[in-house]
Amino acid sequence: MSTIEKVLARIDADLDKSLVRLFELLKIKSISTDPVFKTDCRAAAEWLSRELTDFGIDANVRDTDGHPMVVGHKKTGKSGPHVLFYGHYDVQPVDPPELWHSDPFDPKIVIREDGTEMIVARGAADDKGQLMTFVEAARAYVAETGDLPIDVSILLEGEEETGSPSLHPFLIANKDELTCDLALVCDSDMWDAETPAVTVMLRGLVSEEVSVKAAGRDLHSGMYGGAARNPIHVIADIVANLHDHNGKVTLEGFYDGVVEMPLDVKHLWEEIGFDAKAFLNCVDLEIPAGETDRSLLEQIWTRPTAEVNGIIGGYAGAGFKTVIPAEASLKISFRLVGNQDPVKVRDAFRSYVHSKIPADCSVDFKAHGGSPALRLDFDNPALTKGKNALSDEWGKTAVLIGCGGSIPIVGDFKTMLGMDSMLIGFGLDDDAVHSPNEKYNMKSFHKGIRSWARILDALSKE
Amino acid sequence: MSTIEKVLARIDADLDKSLVRLFELLKIKSISTDPVFKTDCRAAAEWLSRELTDFGIDANVRDTDGHPMVVGHKKTGKSGPHVLFYGHYDVQPVDPPELWHSDPFDPKIVIREDGTEMIVARGAADDKGQLMTFVEAARAYVAETGDLPIDVSILLEGEEETGSPSLHPFLIANKDELTCDLALVCDSDMWDAETPAVTVMLRGLVSEEVSVKAAGRDLHSGMYGGAARNPIHVIADIVANLHDHNGKVTLEGFYDGVVEMPLDVKHLWEEIGFDAKAFLNCVDLEIPAGETDRSLLEQIWTRPTAEVNGIIGGYAGAGFKTVIPAEASLKISFRLVGNQDPVKVRDAFRSYVHSKIPADCSVDFKAHGGSPALRLDFDNPALTKGKNALSDEWGKTAVLIGCGGSIPIVGDFKTMLGMDSMLIGFGLDDDAVHSPNEKYNMKSFHKGIRSWARILDALSKE
């Protein structure tokens, strides 16, 4: 029996004990948004620090201006890559409590009609269940072999659900301690219940607020209509000409830096049987609205976008006012991919808007977020190892997927620590994270632990 | 000395008495919006009824569900046209009181630095001062000649500042009594302090609310951006294509029924020295935004418009939300001229909108106001007589002007009683109606009375 086979056998044998430990953590009401639960958050951090210490990780609780961090290290003296595992112990509030079928902080095993075993509790998936898959894998590895196969550091925060206000200063203050060869982030989903996935692409984001001012005050459309500039018409013109008839964004140089996917990745996506119609039908739509020459997966993962997220001008209340407003405004965001430069995209948009502003109107801009896209290189050896380890465990080729949105921690690791992240998680679409009756499949938990054991083993190999 | 000369001489001689009567009316706090002043409103109606009765008008106070009407008649047995004079005795609230330099219900004569004598009080112009110009003219006429030169009816309402809720039922219930050959409406302005005007054109109005629904719920623009239809983009497209590059409205058949002005009216407008730049500069604009081949006066008086009065969709609060909203909506109004058909304009707009809605989106319409444009025929003999009488009084040719907005009473007289209106008033731009320190120039009051005497005289002639 090989080392990894022994470790996997121990994971299977100890699953009940792993569950008991997970339940202990799930019982702690570590709701980070509500000051009432401040001591619960600290209790969760202390529980985790003790657990890690218990199997030989050099761990402790670190104070911040908000909820504390847990940091742990296990140096092995071995030659493989040094990884930093990231997770968060805080959870969302439980509102509305009346929609829960059982106490959100009294975890239960529930068996669905189709036979699926589920762990039901707040945080079962996001992120206590997910982070414990890694912790339990490491514990089993140490229990079976007396050590880990590679150097491992662990960072667990307690403010992920509140925008991580203490994270930046903590990363800056502890940059040397926390910078590793690769981050492992366990806060993402599988492709489906049978198919594991590695998230390798995250779109970047540029957001911008635009206000167009025309007359010095609101005007009566009877008295001024036909003569006075209407700023609603001006912003409509800006929005309407942002895309051409093929759904392409018209800003100059917008597609500079956009990278085409390798053909094998595209082929894999064609094979995994993504149902674009069902994806849209779920939200009562039918027709992909983006670039006409791209598949829906490309539209949401690998292609940049321009979307107006808000527009307001004039009278929008009940009834009617025949006003020509003095001002109208919009909020727009661009999702970036590949090497698109957030600064250049913002500049191109502002130039375009200026070209649409009549001489007697003025425009104000307000910059919101601006971050580049992130991508793990397809030829990164860790990616190949992780993907193969997952494929071995699940008996199905792991898919490399994109994520249309951004995950702040991944950007922070990249920009502040210069560290790439490999996102692997075992969540599913129906886990109801942030909602009542959150659950995590027992299979996700069990095979998630086994997956991490395999990944650690794989990363230690040449 | 001719009859009219004698009447004018009496007006001059009795001006102080006319002023005393106006001040009595101005002291009554007939604020129609505030129930606290309900008895004051009735007091104003009763005061007016007594005044009219005092010089031989068969007048009385008529109850409604709201504030009462005053109706009076003077039958002369003479052959000229029978006119209905309309005015309103209610006034706007005085807020904010601290901005008034004197008690709004204690009228004062104030002499401005440039020597202009002004009557300052709430309602001095709108509409107590204006309506009393007619009442005092009629009183002087009767005092000097024992009768009026033509049959006169009078309708004074007390709800004009609150949207005239009792007017429609009152017009219906008293249709035969109130239907005359012509209405005289004294609630409008002169061209400038030296130049009298008759308002002969009022634009019509079609207003419409449009809601476009896309996905069944708000979507995250990271997850769905690039694939899901954004209804803000859909409504922007609707707005942006409503006008062509020359400012013309693109709806099919929109200009059907638009009538060109007679050349002599256009020439008069060129001569009266309207300063388009100053008009726009007053509201911090410079460039006429409407049809490029039309003068600004045409743009606001004789040309139809399409103006979006409100637009809303997505997140418009502080900060940013990367949402693709489920719905976006707009409010739009069309100003109509000539014989444009409100029904056809609404239909053309709805067809146009339908052509812009993607197959998996839906659109809802909500109709608001719909009324045709109103115009006094340029060859109406009463118009010529009124215009000449004004020109004689002021020593300057009276201008025939348009009004970009609508005046509901004029539409009601036309549609409910089949009666045209001639709008003559002596207000000025700087009267501060609805604002603190409302005033009416003494010259407007004095020459206004003289003007009405001349108009009544002129209308009695062949």
mmCIF file of C-alpha atoms in Angstrom, chain A residues 230-233 235-236 239 310-316 325 327-329, chain B residues 210 231-232 235-237 239 308-313 316 328-332:
data_model
loop_
_atom_site.group_PDB
_atom_site.id
_atom_site.type_symbol
_atom_site.label_atom_id
_atom_site.label_comp_id
_atom_site.label_asym_id
_atom_site.label_seq_id
_atom_site.Cartn_x
_atom_site.Cartn_y
_atom_site.Cartn_z
ATOM 1 C CA ASN A 230 -31.981 66.776 -21.747
ATOM 2 C CA PRO A 231 -29.180 64.977 -19.865
ATOM 3 C CA ILE A 232 -31.203 61.740 -19.876
ATOM 4 C CA HIS A 233 -30.919 61.751 -23.662
ATOM 5 C CA ILE A 235 -26.588 59.373 -21.025
ATOM 6 C CA ALA A 236 -28.875 57.169 -23.140
ATOM 7 C CA VAL A 239 -25.098 53.680 -23.149
ATOM 8 C CA GLY A 310 -27.610 51.697 -12.450
ATOM 9 C CA ILE A 311 -29.171 54.671 -14.180
ATOM 10 C CA ILE A 312 -31.170 57.533 -12.761
ATOM 11 C CA GLY A 313 -32.419 60.896 -13.909
ATOM 12 C CA GLY A 314 -35.511 63.061 -13.625
ATOM 13 C CA TYR A 315 -38.684 62.006 -11.899
ATOM 14 C CA ALA A 316 -39.013 58.304 -11.199
ATOM 15 C CA PRO A 325 -33.822 67.300 -15.211
ATOM 16 C CA GLU A 327 -28.678 66.048 -14.152
ATOM 17 C CA ALA A 328 -28.676 62.355 -15.002
ATOM 18 C CA SER A 329 -26.205 59.707 -13.978
ATOM 19 C CA VAL B 210 -42.488 52.241 -20.056
ATOM 20 C CA PRO B 231 -32.797 46.127 -19.512
ATOM 21 C CA ILE B 232 -30.936 49.413 -18.912
ATOM 22 C CA ILE B 235 -34.207 51.417 -22.603
ATOM 23 C CA ALA B 236 -31.084 53.404 -23.486
ATOM 24 C CA ASP B 237 -31.419 52.084 -27.015
ATOM 25 C CA VAL B 239 -34.173 56.717 -25.921
ATOM 26 C CA VAL B 308 -37.689 61.664 -21.341
ATOM 27 C CA ASN B 309 -38.761 63.041 -17.965
ATOM 28 C CA GLY B 310 -37.467 60.215 -15.825
ATOM 29 C CA ILE B 311 -35.347 57.101 -16.089
ATOM 30 C CA ILE B 312 -34.479 54.531 -13.472
ATOM 31 C CA GLY B 313 -32.947 51.101 -13.338
ATOM 32 C CA ALA B 316 -28.600 54.265 -7.976
ATOM 33 C CA ALA B 328 -35.643 49.356 -16.009
ATOM 34 C CA SER B 329 -38.189 52.019 -16.782
ATOM 35 C CA LEU B 330 -38.667 55.481 -18.164
ATOM 36 C CA LYS B 331 -41.256 58.213 -18.306
ATOM 37 C CA ILE B 332 -41.573 60.131 -21.540
#
